[in-house]
Coordinates of C-alpha atoms and ligand atoms in Angstrom, one line a residue:
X1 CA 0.0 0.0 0.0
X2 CA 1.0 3.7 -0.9
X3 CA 2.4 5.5 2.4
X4 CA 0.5 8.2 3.3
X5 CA 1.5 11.3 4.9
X6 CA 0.4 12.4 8.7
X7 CA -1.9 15.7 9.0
X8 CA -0.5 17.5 11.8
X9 CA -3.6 20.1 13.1
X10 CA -2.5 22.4 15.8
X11 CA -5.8 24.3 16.6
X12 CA -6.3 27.4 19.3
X13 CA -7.3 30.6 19.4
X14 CA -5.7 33.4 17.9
X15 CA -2.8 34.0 19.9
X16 CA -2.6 30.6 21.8
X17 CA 0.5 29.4 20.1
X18 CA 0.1 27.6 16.9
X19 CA 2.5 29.3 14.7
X20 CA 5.0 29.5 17.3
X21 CA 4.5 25.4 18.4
X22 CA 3.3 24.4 14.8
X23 CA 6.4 25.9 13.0
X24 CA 9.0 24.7 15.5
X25 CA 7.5 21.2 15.1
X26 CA 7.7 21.8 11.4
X27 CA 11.1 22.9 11.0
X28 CA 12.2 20.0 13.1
X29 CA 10.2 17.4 10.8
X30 CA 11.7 19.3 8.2
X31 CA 14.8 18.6 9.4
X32 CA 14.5 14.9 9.5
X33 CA 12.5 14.3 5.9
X34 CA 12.4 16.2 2.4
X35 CA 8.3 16.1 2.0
X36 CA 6.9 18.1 4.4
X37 CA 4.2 21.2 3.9
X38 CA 3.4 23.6 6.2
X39 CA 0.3 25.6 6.2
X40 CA -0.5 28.5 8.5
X41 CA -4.0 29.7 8.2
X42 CA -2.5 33.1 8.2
X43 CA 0.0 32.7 5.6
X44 CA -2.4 30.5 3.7
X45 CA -5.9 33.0 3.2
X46 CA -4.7 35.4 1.1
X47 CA -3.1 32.7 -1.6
X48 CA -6.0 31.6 -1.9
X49 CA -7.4 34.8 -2.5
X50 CA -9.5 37.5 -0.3
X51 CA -12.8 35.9 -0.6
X52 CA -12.9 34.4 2.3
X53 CA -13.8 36.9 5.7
X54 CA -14.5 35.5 9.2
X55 CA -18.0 35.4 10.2
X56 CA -18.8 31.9 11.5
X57 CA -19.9 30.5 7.8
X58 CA -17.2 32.1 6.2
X59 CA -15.0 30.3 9.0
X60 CA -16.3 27.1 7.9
X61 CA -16.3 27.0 4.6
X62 CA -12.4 28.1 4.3
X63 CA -12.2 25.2 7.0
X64 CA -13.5 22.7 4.1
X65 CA -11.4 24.1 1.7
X66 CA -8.0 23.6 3.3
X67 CA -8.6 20.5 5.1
X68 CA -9.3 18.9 1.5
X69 CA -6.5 20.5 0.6
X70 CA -4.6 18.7 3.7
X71 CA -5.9 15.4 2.4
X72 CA -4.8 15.7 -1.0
X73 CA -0.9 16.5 0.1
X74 CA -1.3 13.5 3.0
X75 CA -3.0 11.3 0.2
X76 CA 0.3 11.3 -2.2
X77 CA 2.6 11.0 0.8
X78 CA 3.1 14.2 2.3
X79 CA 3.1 15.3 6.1
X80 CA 1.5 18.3 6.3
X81 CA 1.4 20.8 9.4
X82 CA -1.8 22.7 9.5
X83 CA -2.3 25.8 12.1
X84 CA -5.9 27.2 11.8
X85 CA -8.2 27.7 14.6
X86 CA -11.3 25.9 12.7
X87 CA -12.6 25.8 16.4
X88 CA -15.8 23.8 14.5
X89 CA -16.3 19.6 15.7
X90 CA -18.2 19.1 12.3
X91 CA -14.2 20.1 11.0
X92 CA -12.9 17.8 13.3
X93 CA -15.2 14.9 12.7
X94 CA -14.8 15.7 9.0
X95 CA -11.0 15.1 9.3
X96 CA -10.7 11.9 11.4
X97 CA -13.2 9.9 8.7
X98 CA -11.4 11.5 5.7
X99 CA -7.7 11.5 6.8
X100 CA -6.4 8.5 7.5
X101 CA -3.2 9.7 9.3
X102 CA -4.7 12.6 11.6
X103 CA -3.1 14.0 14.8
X104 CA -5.0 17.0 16.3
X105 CA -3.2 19.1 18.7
X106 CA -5.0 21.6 20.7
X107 CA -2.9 24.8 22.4
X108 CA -5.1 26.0 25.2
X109 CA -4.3 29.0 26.7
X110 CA -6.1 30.9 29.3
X111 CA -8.1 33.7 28.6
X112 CA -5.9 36.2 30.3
X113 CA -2.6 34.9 28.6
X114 CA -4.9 35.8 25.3
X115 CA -5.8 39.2 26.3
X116 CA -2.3 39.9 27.5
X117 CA -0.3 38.5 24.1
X118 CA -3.4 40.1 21.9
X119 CA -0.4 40.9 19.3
X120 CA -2.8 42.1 16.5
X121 CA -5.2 43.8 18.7
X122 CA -8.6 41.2 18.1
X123 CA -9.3 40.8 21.6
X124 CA -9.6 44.7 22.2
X125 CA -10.8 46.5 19.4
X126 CA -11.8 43.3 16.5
X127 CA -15.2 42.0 15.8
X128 CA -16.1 38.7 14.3
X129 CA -13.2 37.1 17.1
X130 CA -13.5 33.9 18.0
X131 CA -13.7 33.4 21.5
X132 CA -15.5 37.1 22.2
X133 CA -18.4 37.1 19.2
X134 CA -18.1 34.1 17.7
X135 CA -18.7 30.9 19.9
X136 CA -16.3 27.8 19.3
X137 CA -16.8 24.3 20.0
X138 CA -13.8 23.4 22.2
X139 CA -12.0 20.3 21.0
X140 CA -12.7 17.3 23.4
X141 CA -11.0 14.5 22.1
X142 CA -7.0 15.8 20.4
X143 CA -4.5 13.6 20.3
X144 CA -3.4 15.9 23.0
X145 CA -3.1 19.1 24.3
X146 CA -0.7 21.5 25.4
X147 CA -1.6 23.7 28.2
X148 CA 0.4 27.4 26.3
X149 CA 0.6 30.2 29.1
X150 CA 4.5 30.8 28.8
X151 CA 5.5 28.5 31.6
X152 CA 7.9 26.8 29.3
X153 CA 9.5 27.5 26.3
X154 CA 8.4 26.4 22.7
X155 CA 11.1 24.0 22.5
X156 CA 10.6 22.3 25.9
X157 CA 6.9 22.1 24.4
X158 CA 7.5 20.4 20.8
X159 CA 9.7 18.2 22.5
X160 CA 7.0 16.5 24.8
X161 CA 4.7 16.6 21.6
X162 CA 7.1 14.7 20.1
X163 CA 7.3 12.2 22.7
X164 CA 3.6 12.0 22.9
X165 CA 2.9 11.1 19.0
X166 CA 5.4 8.9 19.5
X167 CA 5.4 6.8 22.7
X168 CA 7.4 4.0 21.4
X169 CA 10.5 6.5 21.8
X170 CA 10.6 5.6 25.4
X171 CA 8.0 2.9 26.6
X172 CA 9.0 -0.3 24.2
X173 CA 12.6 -1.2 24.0
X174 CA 12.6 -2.6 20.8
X175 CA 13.2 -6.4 20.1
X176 CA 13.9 -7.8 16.6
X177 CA 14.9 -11.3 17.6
X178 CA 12.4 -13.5 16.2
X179 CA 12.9 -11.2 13.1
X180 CA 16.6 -11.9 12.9
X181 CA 16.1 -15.5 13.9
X182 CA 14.4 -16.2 11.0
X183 CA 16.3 -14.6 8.7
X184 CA 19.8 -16.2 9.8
X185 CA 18.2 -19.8 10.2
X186 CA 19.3 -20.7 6.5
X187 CA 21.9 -18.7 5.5
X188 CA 25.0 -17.7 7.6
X189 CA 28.5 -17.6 6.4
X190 CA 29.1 -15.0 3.9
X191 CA 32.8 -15.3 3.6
X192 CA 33.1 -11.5 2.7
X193 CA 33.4 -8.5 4.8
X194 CA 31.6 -5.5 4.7
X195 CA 32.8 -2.6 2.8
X196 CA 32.7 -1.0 5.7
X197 CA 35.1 -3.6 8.0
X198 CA 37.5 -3.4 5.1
X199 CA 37.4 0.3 5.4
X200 CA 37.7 -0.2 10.1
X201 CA 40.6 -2.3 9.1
X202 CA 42.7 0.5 7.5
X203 CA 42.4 2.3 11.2
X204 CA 42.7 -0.5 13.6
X205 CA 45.9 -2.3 12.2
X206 CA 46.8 -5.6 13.8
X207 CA 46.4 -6.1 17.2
X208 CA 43.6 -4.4 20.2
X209 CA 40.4 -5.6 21.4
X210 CA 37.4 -5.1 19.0
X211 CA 33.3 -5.4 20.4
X212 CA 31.3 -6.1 17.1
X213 CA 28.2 -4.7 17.9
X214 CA 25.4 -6.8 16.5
X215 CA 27.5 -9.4 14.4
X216 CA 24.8 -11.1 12.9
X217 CA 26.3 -13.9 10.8
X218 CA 29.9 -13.0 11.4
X219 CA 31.5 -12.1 8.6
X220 CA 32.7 -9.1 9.8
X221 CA 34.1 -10.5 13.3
X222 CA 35.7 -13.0 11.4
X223 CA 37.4 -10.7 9.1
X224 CA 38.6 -8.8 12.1
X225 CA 39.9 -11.9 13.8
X226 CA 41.8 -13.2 10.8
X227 CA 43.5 -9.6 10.5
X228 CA 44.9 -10.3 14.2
X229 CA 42.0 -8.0 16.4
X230 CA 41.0 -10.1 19.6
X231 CA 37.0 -10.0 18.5
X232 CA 33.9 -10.0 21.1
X233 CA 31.4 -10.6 18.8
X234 CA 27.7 -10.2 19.9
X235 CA 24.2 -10.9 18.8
X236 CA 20.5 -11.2 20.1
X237 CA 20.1 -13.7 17.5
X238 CA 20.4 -17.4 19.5
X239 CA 20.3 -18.7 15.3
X240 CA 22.9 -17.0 14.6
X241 CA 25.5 -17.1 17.3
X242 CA 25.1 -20.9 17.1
X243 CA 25.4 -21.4 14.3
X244 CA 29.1 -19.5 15.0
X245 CA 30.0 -21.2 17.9
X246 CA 29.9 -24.5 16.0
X247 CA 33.1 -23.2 14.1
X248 CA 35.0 -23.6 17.1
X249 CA 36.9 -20.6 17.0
X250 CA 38.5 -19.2 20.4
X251 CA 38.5 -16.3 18.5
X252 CA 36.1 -14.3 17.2
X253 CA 34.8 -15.0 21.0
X254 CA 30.7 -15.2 20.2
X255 CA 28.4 -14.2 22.8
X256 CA 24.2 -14.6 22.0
X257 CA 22.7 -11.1 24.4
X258 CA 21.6 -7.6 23.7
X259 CA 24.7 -5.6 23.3
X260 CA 23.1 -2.2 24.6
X261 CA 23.2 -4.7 28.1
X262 CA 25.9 -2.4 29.9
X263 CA 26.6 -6.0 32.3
X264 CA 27.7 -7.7 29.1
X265 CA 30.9 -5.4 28.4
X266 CA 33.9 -4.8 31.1
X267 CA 34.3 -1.1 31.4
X268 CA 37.5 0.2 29.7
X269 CA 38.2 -3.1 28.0
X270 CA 37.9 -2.3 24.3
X271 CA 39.9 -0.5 22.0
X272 CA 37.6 -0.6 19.0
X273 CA 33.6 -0.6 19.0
X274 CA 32.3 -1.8 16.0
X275 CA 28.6 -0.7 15.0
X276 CA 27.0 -1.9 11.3
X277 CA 23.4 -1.3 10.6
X278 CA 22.9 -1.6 14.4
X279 CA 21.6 1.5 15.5
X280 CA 19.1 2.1 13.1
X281 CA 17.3 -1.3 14.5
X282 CA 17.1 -0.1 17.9
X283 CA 15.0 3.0 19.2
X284 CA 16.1 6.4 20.7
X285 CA 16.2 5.2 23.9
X286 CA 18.3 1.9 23.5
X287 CA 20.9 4.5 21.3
X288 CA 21.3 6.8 24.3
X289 CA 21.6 3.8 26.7
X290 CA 24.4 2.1 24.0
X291 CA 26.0 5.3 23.6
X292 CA 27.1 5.7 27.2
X293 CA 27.6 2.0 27.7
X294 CA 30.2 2.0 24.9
X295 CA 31.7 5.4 26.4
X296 CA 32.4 3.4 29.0
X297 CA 33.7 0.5 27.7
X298 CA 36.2 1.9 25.3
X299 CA 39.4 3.0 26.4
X300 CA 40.5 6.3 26.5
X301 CA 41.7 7.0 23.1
X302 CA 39.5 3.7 21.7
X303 CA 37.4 4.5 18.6
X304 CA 33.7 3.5 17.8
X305 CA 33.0 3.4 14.3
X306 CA 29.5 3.5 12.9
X307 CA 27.9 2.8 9.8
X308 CA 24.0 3.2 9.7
X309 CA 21.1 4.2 7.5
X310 CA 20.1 7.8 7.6
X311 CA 16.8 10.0 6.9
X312 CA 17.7 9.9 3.3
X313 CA 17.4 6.3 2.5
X314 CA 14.4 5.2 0.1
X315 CA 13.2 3.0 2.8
X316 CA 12.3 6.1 4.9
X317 CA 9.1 6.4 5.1
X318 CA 7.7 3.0 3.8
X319 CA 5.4 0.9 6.0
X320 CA 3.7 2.0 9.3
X321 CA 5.7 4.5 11.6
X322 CA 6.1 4.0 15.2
X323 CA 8.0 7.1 16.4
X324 CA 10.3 9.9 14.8
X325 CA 11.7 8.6 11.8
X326 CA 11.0 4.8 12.6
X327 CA 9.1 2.5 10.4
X328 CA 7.7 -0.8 10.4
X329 CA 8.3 -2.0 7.1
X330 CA 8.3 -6.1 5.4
X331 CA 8.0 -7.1 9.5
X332 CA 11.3 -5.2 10.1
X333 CA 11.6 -1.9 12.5
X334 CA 13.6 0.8 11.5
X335 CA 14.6 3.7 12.3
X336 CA 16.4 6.0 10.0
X337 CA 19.1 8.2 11.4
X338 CA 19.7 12.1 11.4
X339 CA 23.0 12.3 11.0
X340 CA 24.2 15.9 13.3
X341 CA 21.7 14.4 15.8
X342 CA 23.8 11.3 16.5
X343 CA 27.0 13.5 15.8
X344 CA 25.5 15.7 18.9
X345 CA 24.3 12.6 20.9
X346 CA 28.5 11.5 20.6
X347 CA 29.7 14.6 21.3
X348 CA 27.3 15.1 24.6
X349 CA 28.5 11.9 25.8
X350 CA 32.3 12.5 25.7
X351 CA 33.5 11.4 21.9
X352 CA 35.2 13.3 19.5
X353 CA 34.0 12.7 15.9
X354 CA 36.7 12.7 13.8
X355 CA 35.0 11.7 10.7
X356 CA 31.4 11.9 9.7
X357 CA 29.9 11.7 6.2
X358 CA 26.5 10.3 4.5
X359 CA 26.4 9.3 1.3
X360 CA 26.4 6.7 -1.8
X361 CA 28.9 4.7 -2.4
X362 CA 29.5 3.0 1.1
X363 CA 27.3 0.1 1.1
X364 CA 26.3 -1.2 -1.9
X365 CA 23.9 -4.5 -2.3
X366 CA 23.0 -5.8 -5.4
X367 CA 21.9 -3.1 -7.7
X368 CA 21.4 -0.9 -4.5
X369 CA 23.2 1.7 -3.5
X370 CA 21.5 3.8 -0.5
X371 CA 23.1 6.8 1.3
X372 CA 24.3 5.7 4.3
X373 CA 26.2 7.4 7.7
X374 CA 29.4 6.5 8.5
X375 CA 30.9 8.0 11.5
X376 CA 34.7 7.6 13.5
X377 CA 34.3 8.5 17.1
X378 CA 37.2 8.8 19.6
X379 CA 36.4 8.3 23.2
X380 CA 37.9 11.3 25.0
X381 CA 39.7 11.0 28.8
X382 CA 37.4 11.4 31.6
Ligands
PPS401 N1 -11.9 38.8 13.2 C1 -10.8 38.8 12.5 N2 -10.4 39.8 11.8 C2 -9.3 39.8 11.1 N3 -8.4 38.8 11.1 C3 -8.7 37.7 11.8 C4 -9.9 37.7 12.6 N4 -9.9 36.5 13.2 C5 -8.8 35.9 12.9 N5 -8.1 36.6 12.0 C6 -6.8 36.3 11.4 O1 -6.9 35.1 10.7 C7 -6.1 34.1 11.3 C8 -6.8 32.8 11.5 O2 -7.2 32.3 10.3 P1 -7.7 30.8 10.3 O3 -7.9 30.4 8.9 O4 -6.7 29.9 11.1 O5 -9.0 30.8 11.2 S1 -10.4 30.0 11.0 O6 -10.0 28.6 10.9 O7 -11.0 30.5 9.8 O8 -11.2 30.3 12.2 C9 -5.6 34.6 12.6 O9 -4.3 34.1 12.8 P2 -3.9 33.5 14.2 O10 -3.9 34.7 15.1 O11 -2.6 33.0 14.0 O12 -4.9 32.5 14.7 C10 -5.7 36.1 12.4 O13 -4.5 36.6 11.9
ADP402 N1 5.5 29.1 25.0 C1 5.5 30.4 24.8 N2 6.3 31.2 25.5 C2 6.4 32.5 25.3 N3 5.7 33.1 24.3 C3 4.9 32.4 23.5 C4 4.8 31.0 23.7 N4 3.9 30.5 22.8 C5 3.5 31.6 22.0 N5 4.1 32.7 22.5 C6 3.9 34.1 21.9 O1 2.5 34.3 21.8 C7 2.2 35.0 20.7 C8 1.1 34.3 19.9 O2 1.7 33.2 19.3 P1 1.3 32.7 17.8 O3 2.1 31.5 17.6 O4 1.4 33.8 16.9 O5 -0.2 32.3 18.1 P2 -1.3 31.8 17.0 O6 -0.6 31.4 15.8 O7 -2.1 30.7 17.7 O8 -2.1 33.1 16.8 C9 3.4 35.3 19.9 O9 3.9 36.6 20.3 C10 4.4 34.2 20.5 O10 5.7 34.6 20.5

């Protein structure tokens, strides 16, 4: 099925908020995906010429009109960001049986806040004001609402919307086992490494301790131990890993857990942290967690080198999404990476990115060649 975009409605008053919360959420959406639209009822009127005023039919019918014009841009993909106060629940109604991917988020403000912001002057001297002479129907059931008297700041605010669309950021760890188990039941050596080990090898030399982050059917960890690294290798996948362990080797040594399990890795011990195609199958939270238990793990000095799919990979935005930027797609979770956020998240934590880069040309599969992230991190003293 065709993906369909997300109609974003941030309804209020005039003066509540909705340009200020609407555009920050936009810009940030914007940030993380190329087809995004963003429609401010006050922007929006006069494009579409002056015939529409604002008496209470006027009101609806210019409610009507852009809504359908929110379905058509959601209908061929788009997310579009809608701030109009359309106050009406026949609007409402109209948009949760016509669009199939609706949030509604209301800004409520009290009336003083209004009368004190009243930056173009309608709650003193304006008639036909909704809210003062023109009755609204208060939404009752949004997706949420955010309570807008200045107590905290825009961004604070957009950031718990955030986290509210999408609760799977925090709540549900997630867990791909059954999904890898399957997948590595049949097939498991491929003798060749990644590109991207080949490219790890030219900075590790021989020698040093190497974690391999999600090995899935080794290739990688066995490259690494052939080229003289002492290899922890590690996978969720119990199919995988013994299927490895039947090789005997002492080294790579294979271990079946969850590698974002701080337990499973010795503080200090590694020199090298090895991440491909890892992070993108875990969630937000499980990065942050994996972030600081590989800051701790690594040696001063040690480098952690990542190589992971980004926002501008085809994939994004196929199949049902579960948070910011995270997909269900073919049975498989996930979730695409922005690159300077992860760059940030590093440089919070205590690394030092030394090289950082998205683009073709780094792993290609078959007649595929997506634009991926690769970064090279250096754990800093401390
Ligand atoms: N009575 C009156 N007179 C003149 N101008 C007015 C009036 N009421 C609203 N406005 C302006 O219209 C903006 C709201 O337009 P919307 O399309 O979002 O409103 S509605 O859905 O039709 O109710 C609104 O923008 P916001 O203040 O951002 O809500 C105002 O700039
Ligand atoms: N959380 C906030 N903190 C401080 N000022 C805010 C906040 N939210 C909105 N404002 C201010 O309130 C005014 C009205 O906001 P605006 O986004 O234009 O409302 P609307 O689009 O709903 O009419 C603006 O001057 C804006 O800067």
């Amino acid at each position: 099925m065709e993906h369909k975009g997300t109609v974003y409605f941030f309804t209020g008053l005039s003066g509540a908020g909705k340009t200020t919360l609407g555009g920050l959420f936009y810009q940030r959406l914007k940030a993380t995906k190329p087809n995004v639209v963003y429609l401010d009822g006050d922007a929006i009127r006069p494009i579409f010429g002056e015939d529409s005023g604002y008496t209470q039919d006027d009101r609806l019918r210019w409610a009507g009109r852009i809504f359908r014009v929110c379905k058509m841009l959601a209908d061929q993909g788009i997310d579009v960001i809608c701030c109009s106060i359309a106050m009406f629940s026949s609007v409402r109604r109209w948009n949760r049986e016509n669009i199939s991917q609706y949030k509604e988020i209301y800004i409520r403000v009290k009336k003083e806040t209004l009368l004190a912001r009243n930056q173009k002057g309608l709650y003193t001297a304006g008639c036909n004001v909704v809210g003062v002479d023109i009755p609204f129907d208060e939404p009752q059931s949004s997706d949420l609402v955010v309570q807008n008297d200045g107590e905290q700041t825009p961004q604070e605010l957009v950031e718990q919307i955030e986290h509210i669309l999408y609760p799977n950021i925090v709540e549900n760890p997630i867990d791909n086992r059954d999904y890898w188990n399957r997948y590595y039941q049949d097939q498991i050596c491929t003798i060749e490494p990644s590109p991207f080990a080949r490219y790890v090898a030219t900075m590790t030399g021989a020698g040093g301790r190497l974690v391999d982050l999600g090995c899935g059917n080794g290739r990688d960890a066995l490259f690494f131990a052939d080229i003289g690294l002492d290899v922890v290798a590690i996978d969720l996948s119990d199919a995988a890993i013994r299927m490895l362990q039947k090789l005997e080797r002492g080294n790579p040594h294979f271990i079946c857990g969850d590698f974002i399990n701080e337990s499973v890795h010795q503080s200090k011990s590694y020199d090298y942290a090895y991440s491909r195609f890892t992070i993108h199958a875990i969630n937000s939270k499980q990065e942050q967690l994996l972030l600081r238990s590989m800051y701790r793990a690594l040696k001063p000095g040690g480098k952690f080198f990542i190589e992971v799919r980004g926002i501008h990979d085809p994939l994004y935005g196929k199949g049902q999404q579960q948070e910011r930027n995270a997909f269900f797609y073919n049975n498989h979770y996930r979730r695409f990476i922005v690159m300077d956020e992860l760059v940030a998240a590093l440089r919070k934590i205590g690394f030092r990115v030394e090289y950082a880069q998205e683009r073709t040309g780094f792993a290609p599969y078959g007649n595929d060649d997506p634009p991926v992230i690769r970064i090279v991190a250096i754990r800093q003293e401390g």
